[in-house]
Amino acid sequence: SLSPTSTDVFTQTFTYTITVNERSTSGEYTWTVSNGIGNDTTGTFTIDVQYPPDVVLSLDPSDPEEGDNVTLTCEVDSNPVPTYTVTDPDGSTLSQPTATQSTSDYVETSTYLLDYIDRLESGWYTCSATNSVGEGSDAVDIDVKYEPSVTDSPGAEFNVSGEDCTVSLGWVVDSNPVSTVTFTVPDDDVTLIL
């Protein structure tokens, strides 16, 4: 609200207080002085609300399988403009983004493509941004799914002496998600899931 203070008949001082409590307060403001005589006097001023980066890192598809093309998208909302990097689980910086788009003066979105992802690329990916006001980051865990690989299994035939003995069988399976082994007993109509 404007509150004039009169110091004499011809001079007045006006004070207007703007409370800056959110980013939307940023912008160009215009003021006009008039008294109905002659031309109005107009001016402008700008309020630039600066804030640290808000970072959102997303993944598509969200549950990738080995061989998929995976897109990481890092969206940074920041004023002033930040510097930012996207790193892989080893802490190495990803190469230049495949696309960058500014959706407003303060929001920038960068896209990174991971071609034909494999199980060794599983882990936490991080987007970190810094400007003169502060820093922000976000991370996603890429958990690459892949088909079972049997690296050790029982032999094709077991010769046993006598009828009162045991045979131990074992399998070593590498998979994501965890596999089950189904075991069928001949002539008993029984299936066991290990």
CSV table of C-alpha atoms in Angstrom, one decimal:
chain,number,residue,atom,x,y,z
A,1,SER,CA,0.0,0.0,0.0
A,2,LEU,CA,1.2,3.5,-0.7
A,3,SER,CA,1.5,5.8,2.3
A,4,PRO,CA,2.3,9.4,1.4
A,5,THR,CA,4.0,11.6,3.9
A,6,SER,CA,3.5,15.3,3.4
A,7,THR,CA,6.5,17.5,4.1
A,8,ASP,CA,4.9,20.6,2.7
A,9,VAL,CA,2.2,21.5,0.3
A,10,PHE,CA,4.2,20.7,-2.9
A,11,THR,CA,6.4,17.7,-1.9
A,12,GLN,CA,5.3,14.3,-0.9
A,13,THR,CA,7.3,11.1,-0.2
A,14,PHE,CA,5.6,7.8,-1.1
A,15,THR,CA,6.8,4.4,0.2
A,16,TYR,CA,5.6,1.1,-1.1
A,17,THR,CA,6.9,-2.2,0.4
A,18,ILE,CA,7.0,-5.4,-1.6
A,19,THR,CA,7.3,-8.6,0.3
A,20,VAL,CA,9.5,-11.0,-1.6
A,21,ASN,CA,8.3,-14.4,-0.3
A,22,GLU,CA,8.4,-16.5,-3.5
A,23,ARG,CA,10.0,-16.8,-6.9
A,24,SER,CA,7.0,-15.4,-8.7
A,25,THR,CA,7.8,-12.0,-7.1
A,26,SER,CA,10.5,-11.8,-9.9
A,27,GLY,CA,9.6,-9.5,-12.7
A,28,GLU,CA,9.5,-6.0,-14.1
A,29,TYR,CA,7.4,-3.5,-12.1
A,30,THR,CA,6.1,-0.2,-13.5
A,31,TRP,CA,5.3,2.9,-11.6
A,32,THR,CA,3.5,6.1,-12.7
A,33,VAL,CA,3.2,9.5,-11.0
A,34,SER,CA,0.4,11.8,-12.1
A,35,ASN,CA,-1.7,14.6,-10.9
A,36,GLY,CA,-3.9,15.3,-13.9
A,37,ILE,CA,-1.7,18.1,-15.2
A,38,GLY,CA,0.7,17.6,-18.1
A,39,ASN,CA,2.2,14.2,-18.8
A,40,ASP,CA,2.5,11.3,-16.4
A,41,THR,CA,5.9,10.3,-15.3
A,42,THR,CA,6.6,6.6,-15.6
A,43,GLY,CA,9.4,4.3,-14.7
A,44,THR,CA,10.3,0.6,-14.2
A,45,PHE,CA,12.4,-1.5,-11.9
A,46,THR,CA,13.1,-5.2,-11.8
A,47,ILE,CA,13.1,-7.6,-8.9
A,48,ASP,CA,15.2,-10.7,-9.6
A,49,VAL,CA,14.6,-13.4,-6.9
A,50,GLN,CA,17.6,-15.7,-6.9
A,51,TYR,CA,17.5,-19.2,-5.5
A,52,PRO,CA,19.6,-22.4,-5.4
A,53,PRO,CA,19.0,-25.2,-8.0
A,54,ASP,CA,16.0,-27.5,-7.7
A,55,VAL,CA,17.0,-30.7,-9.5
A,56,VAL,CA,14.8,-33.6,-10.7
A,57,LEU,CA,16.5,-36.6,-12.4
A,58,SER,CA,14.1,-39.1,-14.1
A,59,LEU,CA,14.5,-42.4,-15.9
A,60,ASP,CA,12.7,-43.9,-18.9
A,61,PRO,CA,11.9,-46.8,-18.9
A,62,SER,CA,11.7,-46.8,-15.2
A,63,ASP,CA,12.5,-50.6,-15.0
A,64,PRO,CA,15.0,-51.2,-17.8
A,65,GLU,CA,16.0,-54.6,-19.2
A,66,GLU,CA,19.4,-55.4,-20.6
A,67,GLY,CA,19.6,-54.1,-24.2
A,68,ASP,CA,17.1,-51.3,-23.7
A,69,ASN,CA,17.9,-47.7,-24.7
A,70,VAL,CA,17.5,-45.7,-21.4
A,71,THR,CA,16.9,-42.0,-21.3
A,72,LEU,CA,18.0,-40.0,-18.2
A,73,THR,CA,16.4,-36.5,-18.0
A,74,CYS,CA,17.8,-33.9,-15.7
A,75,GLU,CA,15.6,-30.9,-15.0
A,76,VAL,CA,17.1,-27.9,-13.2
A,77,ASP,CA,15.1,-24.9,-12.0
A,78,SER,CA,17.6,-22.3,-10.8
A,79,ASN,CA,18.3,-18.5,-10.8
A,80,PRO,CA,20.9,-17.6,-11.7
A,81,VAL,CA,21.7,-20.2,-14.3
A,82,PRO,CA,23.7,-23.1,-12.8
A,83,THR,CA,26.5,-25.4,-14.0
A,84,TYR,CA,25.6,-29.0,-13.7
A,85,THR,CA,26.8,-32.5,-14.3
A,86,VAL,CA,25.3,-36.0,-14.5
A,87,THR,CA,27.5,-38.8,-13.2
A,88,ASP,CA,27.3,-42.6,-13.4
A,89,PRO,CA,27.7,-45.1,-10.6
A,90,ASP,CA,31.5,-44.9,-10.9
A,91,GLY,CA,31.4,-41.1,-10.5
A,92,SER,CA,32.4,-40.4,-14.1
A,93,THR,CA,30.7,-37.5,-15.8
A,94,LEU,CA,28.4,-38.5,-18.7
A,95,SER,CA,29.2,-37.0,-22.1
A,96,GLN,CA,27.3,-34.1,-23.5
A,97,PRO,CA,23.5,-34.4,-23.4
A,98,THR,CA,21.7,-35.6,-26.5
A,99,ALA,CA,19.2,-32.7,-26.2
A,100,THR,CA,18.9,-29.6,-24.0
A,101,GLN,CA,15.7,-27.5,-23.8
A,102,SER,CA,14.9,-24.4,-21.8
A,103,THR,CA,11.2,-24.4,-20.8
A,104,SER,CA,11.4,-21.0,-19.2
A,105,ASP,CA,14.0,-18.4,-18.2
A,106,TYR,CA,14.9,-20.5,-15.2
A,107,VAL,CA,14.2,-24.2,-16.1
A,108,GLU,CA,16.5,-26.2,-18.3
A,109,THR,CA,16.1,-29.9,-19.2
A,110,SER,CA,18.9,-32.0,-20.5
A,111,THR,CA,18.5,-35.6,-21.9
A,112,TYR,CA,21.1,-38.3,-21.8
A,113,LEU,CA,20.8,-41.5,-23.8
A,114,LEU,CA,22.3,-44.8,-22.5
A,115,ASP,CA,22.3,-47.0,-25.6
A,116,TYR,CA,21.8,-50.8,-25.2
A,117,ILE,CA,22.2,-50.7,-21.4
A,118,ASP,CA,23.8,-53.7,-19.8
A,119,ARG,CA,23.9,-55.1,-16.2
A,120,LEU,CA,27.3,-53.6,-15.5
A,121,GLU,CA,25.7,-50.1,-15.9
A,122,SER,CA,23.4,-50.7,-12.9
A,123,GLY,CA,23.7,-48.3,-10.0
A,124,TRP,CA,23.0,-44.7,-8.8
A,125,TYR,CA,23.2,-41.9,-11.4
A,126,THR,CA,23.3,-38.3,-10.0
A,127,CYS,CA,22.5,-34.9,-11.4
A,128,SER,CA,24.3,-32.1,-9.4
A,129,ALA,CA,23.8,-28.4,-10.0
A,130,THR,CA,25.5,-25.3,-8.5
A,131,ASN,CA,25.0,-21.6,-8.8
A,132,SER,CA,26.1,-18.6,-6.7
A,133,VAL,CA,23.2,-19.1,-4.3
A,134,GLY,CA,23.7,-22.8,-3.5
A,135,GLU,CA,23.5,-26.3,-4.9
A,136,GLY,CA,21.1,-29.1,-5.4
A,137,SER,CA,21.1,-32.7,-6.7
A,138,ASP,CA,18.9,-35.7,-7.3
A,139,ALA,CA,19.7,-39.4,-8.0
A,140,VAL,CA,18.1,-42.4,-9.5
A,141,ASP,CA,19.0,-46.1,-9.1
A,142,ILE,CA,19.1,-47.9,-12.4
A,143,ASP,CA,18.5,-51.6,-11.7
A,144,VAL,CA,19.0,-53.4,-15.1
A,145,LYS,CA,17.0,-56.6,-15.4
A,146,TYR,CA,18.5,-59.5,-17.3
A,147,GLU,CA,17.7,-63.1,-18.1
A,148,PRO,CA,19.1,-66.0,-16.1
A,149,SER,CA,22.5,-67.3,-17.0
A,150,VAL,CA,23.3,-70.8,-15.6
A,151,THR,CA,27.1,-71.0,-14.9
A,152,ASP,CA,27.0,-74.3,-12.9
A,153,SER,CA,24.4,-77.1,-13.0
A,154,PRO,CA,24.1,-80.8,-12.2
A,155,GLY,CA,25.6,-83.3,-14.6
A,156,ALA,CA,23.5,-85.1,-17.1
A,157,GLU,CA,23.7,-88.5,-15.4
A,158,PHE,CA,24.4,-89.8,-11.9
A,159,ASN,CA,25.5,-93.4,-11.2
A,160,VAL,CA,24.7,-94.4,-7.7
A,161,SER,CA,25.5,-97.6,-5.8
A,162,GLY,CA,22.6,-99.1,-4.0
A,163,GLU,CA,19.2,-97.7,-3.3
A,164,ASP,CA,19.7,-96.0,0.0
A,165,CYS,CA,21.8,-92.9,-0.8
A,166,THR,CA,21.4,-89.2,-1.5
A,167,VAL,CA,22.3,-87.1,-4.5
A,168,SER,CA,23.0,-83.4,-3.9
A,169,LEU,CA,22.2,-81.1,-6.8
A,170,GLY,CA,23.2,-77.5,-7.2
A,171,TRP,CA,22.8,-74.7,-9.6
A,172,VAL,CA,24.6,-71.3,-9.9
A,173,VAL,CA,22.4,-68.8,-11.6
A,174,ASP,CA,23.1,-65.1,-12.4
A,175,SER,CA,19.9,-63.1,-13.0
A,176,ASN,CA,17.9,-60.0,-12.1
A,177,PRO,CA,15.3,-60.4,-10.7
A,178,VAL,CA,16.2,-63.5,-8.7
A,179,SER,CA,15.4,-66.8,-10.5
A,180,THR,CA,13.7,-69.9,-9.3
A,181,VAL,CA,14.6,-73.5,-10.2
A,182,THR,CA,11.8,-75.9,-10.9
A,183,PHE,CA,12.7,-79.6,-10.3
A,184,THR,CA,10.4,-82.4,-11.5
A,185,VAL,CA,10.6,-85.9,-10.0
A,186,PRO,CA,9.9,-88.6,-12.7
A,187,ASP,CA,7.0,-90.9,-12.2
A,188,ASP,CA,5.9,-89.1,-9.0
A,189,ASP,CA,3.9,-86.3,-10.6
A,190,VAL,CA,5.7,-83.9,-8.2
A,191,THR,CA,7.3,-80.6,-9.1
A,192,LEU,CA,9.5,-78.8,-6.6
A,193,ILE,CA,10.4,-75.1,-6.9
A,194,LEU,CA,13.7,-74.3,-5.3
